[in-house]
Short mmCIF file of C-alpha atoms and ligand atoms in Angstrom, two decimals:
data_model
loop_
_atom_site.label_atom_id
_atom_site.label_comp_id
_atom_site.label_asym_id
_atom_site.label_seq_id
_atom_site.Cartn_x
_atom_site.Cartn_y
_atom_site.Cartn_z
CA UNK A 144 6.11 42.90 26.24
CA UNK A 145 5.70 43.97 30.06
CA UNK A 146 3.69 46.66 31.54
CA UNK A 147 2.17 46.92 35.16
CA UNK A 148 -0.70 44.83 33.79
CA UNK A 149 1.48 41.93 32.91
CA UNK A 150 2.99 40.38 29.74
CA UNK A 151 1.35 39.77 26.54
CA UNK A 152 1.15 36.26 25.14
CA UNK A 153 0.05 34.66 21.99
CA UNK A 154 -1.38 31.12 22.80
CA UNK A 155 -1.23 28.70 20.01
CA UNK A 156 -3.17 25.61 19.41
CA UNK A 157 -0.96 22.80 18.26
CA UNK A 158 -2.57 20.17 15.86
CA UNK A 159 -3.88 21.95 12.63
CA UNK A 160 -2.18 25.24 13.74
CA UNK A 161 1.39 24.63 14.17
CA UNK A 162 1.73 21.12 12.74
CA UNK A 163 -0.24 19.42 10.04
CA UNK A 164 -3.43 17.90 11.40
CA UNK A 165 -3.00 14.04 11.69
CA UNK A 166 -5.22 12.11 14.06
CA UNK A 167 -3.70 11.45 17.47
CA UNK A 168 -0.31 12.59 16.53
CA UNK A 169 2.36 11.56 19.04
CA UNK A 170 5.48 10.51 17.20
CA UNK A 171 8.12 12.99 16.16
CA UNK A 172 8.48 11.14 12.69
CA UNK A 173 5.03 12.23 11.94
CA UNK A 174 5.37 15.69 13.05
CA UNK A 175 5.05 18.05 10.10
CA UNK A 176 5.19 21.88 10.47
CA UNK A 177 2.45 23.86 8.84
CA UNK A 178 4.48 25.93 6.11
CA UNK A 179 5.71 29.15 7.86
CA UNK A 180 5.00 27.94 11.26
CA UNK A 181 8.53 28.10 12.82
CA UNK A 182 8.90 31.51 11.18
CA UNK A 183 5.59 32.63 12.63
CA UNK A 184 6.85 31.62 16.03
CA UNK A 185 10.08 33.38 15.72
CA UNK A 186 8.38 36.58 14.45
CA UNK A 187 6.10 36.68 17.51
CA UNK A 188 9.01 36.22 19.95
CA UNK A 189 10.96 38.77 18.31
CA UNK A 190 7.88 41.25 18.77
CA UNK A 191 8.02 40.46 22.48
CA UNK A 192 5.34 37.99 23.04
CA UNK A 193 5.48 34.95 25.15
CA UNK A 194 4.58 32.07 22.98
CA UNK A 195 2.32 29.37 24.79
CA UNK A 196 1.02 26.19 23.34
CA UNK A 197 -2.40 25.09 24.64
CA UNK A 198 -3.33 21.69 23.26
CA UNK A 199 -6.27 19.24 23.93
CA UNK A 200 -4.72 15.87 23.74
CA UNK A 201 -7.87 13.33 24.30
CA UNK A 202 -5.39 10.61 22.88
CA UNK A 203 -3.97 10.47 26.43
CA UNK A 204 -7.41 9.93 28.00
CA UNK A 205 -8.14 7.31 25.43
CA UNK A 206 -4.92 5.49 26.17
CA UNK A 207 -3.54 5.88 22.70
CA UNK A 208 -0.36 7.24 24.27
CA UNK A 209 0.82 8.74 27.41
CA UNK A 210 1.73 12.33 28.81
CA UNK A 211 5.32 11.18 28.48
CA UNK A 212 4.97 10.77 24.71
CA UNK A 213 3.34 14.36 24.50
CA UNK A 214 6.28 15.87 26.42
CA UNK A 215 8.96 14.06 24.25
CA UNK A 216 7.11 15.29 21.16
CA UNK A 217 7.32 18.88 22.46
CA UNK A 218 11.10 18.48 23.21
CA UNK A 219 11.44 17.49 19.46
CA UNK A 220 9.43 20.66 18.52
CA UNK A 221 11.80 22.82 20.58
CA UNK A 222 14.80 21.36 18.92
CA UNK A 223 13.24 21.95 15.48
CA UNK A 224 12.34 25.48 16.34
CA UNK A 225 15.66 26.14 17.73
CA UNK A 226 17.38 25.70 14.31
CA UNK A 227 15.55 28.79 13.13
CA UNK A 228 15.98 30.79 16.20
CA UNK A 229 12.37 30.37 17.47
CA UNK A 230 11.05 28.98 20.74
CA UNK A 231 8.04 28.26 22.80
CA UNK A 232 7.89 29.57 26.47
CA UNK A 233 5.52 26.93 27.86
CA UNK A 234 3.20 24.08 26.76
CA UNK A 235 0.01 23.35 28.50
CA UNK A 236 -1.83 20.17 27.79
CA UNK A 237 -5.27 18.80 28.60
CA UNK A 238 -5.09 15.04 28.77
CA UNK A 239 -8.87 14.55 29.77
CA UNK A 240 -11.96 13.61 27.95
CA UNK A 241 -15.50 13.75 29.75
CA UNK A 242 -16.65 10.46 27.97
CA UNK A 243 -13.86 8.47 26.38
CA UNK A 244 -11.20 8.83 29.15
CA UNK A 245 -9.85 6.12 30.92
CA UNK A 246 -9.55 6.22 34.69
CA UNK A 247 -8.70 9.52 36.16
CA UNK A 248 -8.61 10.72 32.66
CA UNK A 249 -12.39 10.69 32.19
CA UNK A 250 -13.56 13.86 33.83
CA UNK A 251 -15.07 17.13 33.19
CA UNK A 252 -11.98 18.90 33.57
CA UNK A 253 -11.51 22.99 33.38
CA UNK A 254 -8.66 22.78 30.98
CA UNK A 255 -10.20 21.17 27.86
CA UNK A 256 -10.95 23.69 25.34
CA UNK A 257 -13.42 25.24 24.82
CA UNK A 258 -13.12 25.87 28.60
CA UNK A 259 -10.25 28.49 29.17
CA UNK A 260 -8.35 26.59 32.07
CA UNK A 261 -5.11 26.30 30.22
CA UNK A 262 -5.14 30.02 29.43
CA UNK A 263 -5.96 30.87 32.99
CA UNK A 264 -3.40 28.68 34.37
CA UNK A 265 -0.80 30.19 32.07
CA UNK A 266 -1.77 33.75 32.99
CA UNK A 267 -1.34 32.87 36.76
CA UNK A 268 1.91 31.05 36.20
CA UNK A 269 3.58 33.54 33.67
CA UNK A 270 1.97 36.83 34.74
CA UNK A 271 0.07 37.31 31.57
CA UNK A 272 -2.43 40.12 30.79
CA UNK A 273 -4.98 38.19 29.09
CA UNK A 274 -6.76 41.14 27.62
CA UNK A 275 -3.86 42.39 25.59
CA UNK A 276 -3.21 38.71 24.47
CA UNK A 277 -4.28 36.50 21.63
CA UNK A 278 -5.17 32.85 20.85
CA UNK A 279 -4.62 31.48 17.30
CA UNK A 280 -6.34 27.96 16.67
CA UNK A 281 -7.93 26.04 13.91
CA UNK A 282 -11.00 25.01 15.64
CA UNK A 283 -14.07 27.11 17.04
CA UNK A 284 -13.16 25.72 20.46
CA UNK A 285 -9.90 27.46 20.31
CA UNK A 286 -11.74 30.72 19.66
CA UNK A 287 -14.33 30.19 22.41
CA UNK A 288 -11.55 29.37 24.97
CA UNK A 289 -9.87 32.70 24.07
CA UNK A 290 -13.08 34.70 24.08
CA UNK A 291 -13.75 33.10 27.49
CA UNK A 292 -10.42 34.18 28.70
CA UNK A 293 -10.95 37.79 27.52
CA UNK A 294 -8.31 37.16 24.57
CA UNK A 295 -8.26 38.44 21.11
CA UNK A 296 -8.90 35.52 18.74
CA UNK A 297 -7.77 34.27 15.35
CA UNK A 298 -9.00 31.40 13.52
CA UNK A 299 -6.74 29.92 10.99
CA UNK A 300 -8.03 28.07 7.82
CA UNK A 301 -5.40 25.18 8.17
CA UNK A 302 -6.34 21.83 9.93
CA UNK A 303 -9.94 22.08 10.66
CA UNK A 304 -10.19 25.73 10.30
CA UNK A 305 -11.70 26.12 6.72
CA UNK A 306 -14.61 23.78 7.80
CA UNK A 307 -15.08 25.57 11.25
CA UNK A 308 -15.04 29.09 9.69
CA UNK A 309 -18.84 29.22 9.77
CA UNK A 310 -18.94 28.41 13.44
CA UNK A 311 -17.09 31.42 14.75
CA UNK A 312 -18.65 34.77 15.56
CA UNK A 313 -18.47 37.07 12.44
CA UNK A 314 -16.15 39.71 14.13
CA UNK A 315 -13.48 36.89 14.70
CA UNK A 316 -10.46 37.53 12.44
CA UNK A 317 -9.70 34.58 10.11
CA UNK A 318 -6.16 34.08 8.61
CA UNK A 319 -5.08 31.64 5.92
CA UNK A 320 -2.54 30.30 8.29
CA UNK A 321 -0.30 30.78 11.42
CA UNK A 322 2.27 33.01 9.43
CA UNK A 323 -0.56 35.22 8.36
CA UNK A 324 -1.87 35.13 11.81
CA UNK A 325 1.47 36.37 13.22
CA UNK A 326 1.71 39.13 10.71
CA UNK A 327 -1.69 40.50 11.68
CA UNK A 328 -0.95 40.30 15.39
CA UNK A 329 2.30 42.28 14.75
CA UNK A 330 0.45 44.62 12.41
CA UNK A 331 -2.22 45.37 15.02
CA UNK A 332 0.47 45.90 17.63
CA UNK A 333 1.86 48.83 15.45
CA UNK A 334 -1.13 50.47 14.43
MG1 MG B 1492 -6.16 22.32 16.35
ZN1 ZN B 1493 -8.31 18.69 31.11
#
């Protein structure tokens, strides 16, 4: 969607939201979509949203894998999504950690969720109207990043979501998974 205010986006957390949470996932062989995730992304694209993945990857900071490995994994995800006619418009990653990072990766950055830096960068890069955009994630940090950026927020119960549900403000929408979240967003659009 486009208006004088900019395009609308759905920001998606990656681990635990799009794919099954596996600690420090970076290999394509270990990547497993949450059921319905690729269909959810296709529905959001068909509804006119930009789909932007925003992912904290402290595994880079910790030296478990490098940024190139994250990019390779995302190209694999792109290929998988293409088989169902879905796509992601952009990926933003935070490779930092304030305490456990090695060398330049140990920093109090502005991009690690719950800070909204990745969303703000995407908004500037892609002309996104944050006030009409959404974030979907499985952690309170995703919700907090969305709220800080002025977005609408949905917590999903996959990944860490069921355990984090009590941490989010009571007016935050909670959905069972990313597919239910996509349906809720599209229903909201039409109401
Ligand atoms: Mg997550
Ligand atoms: Zn960062």
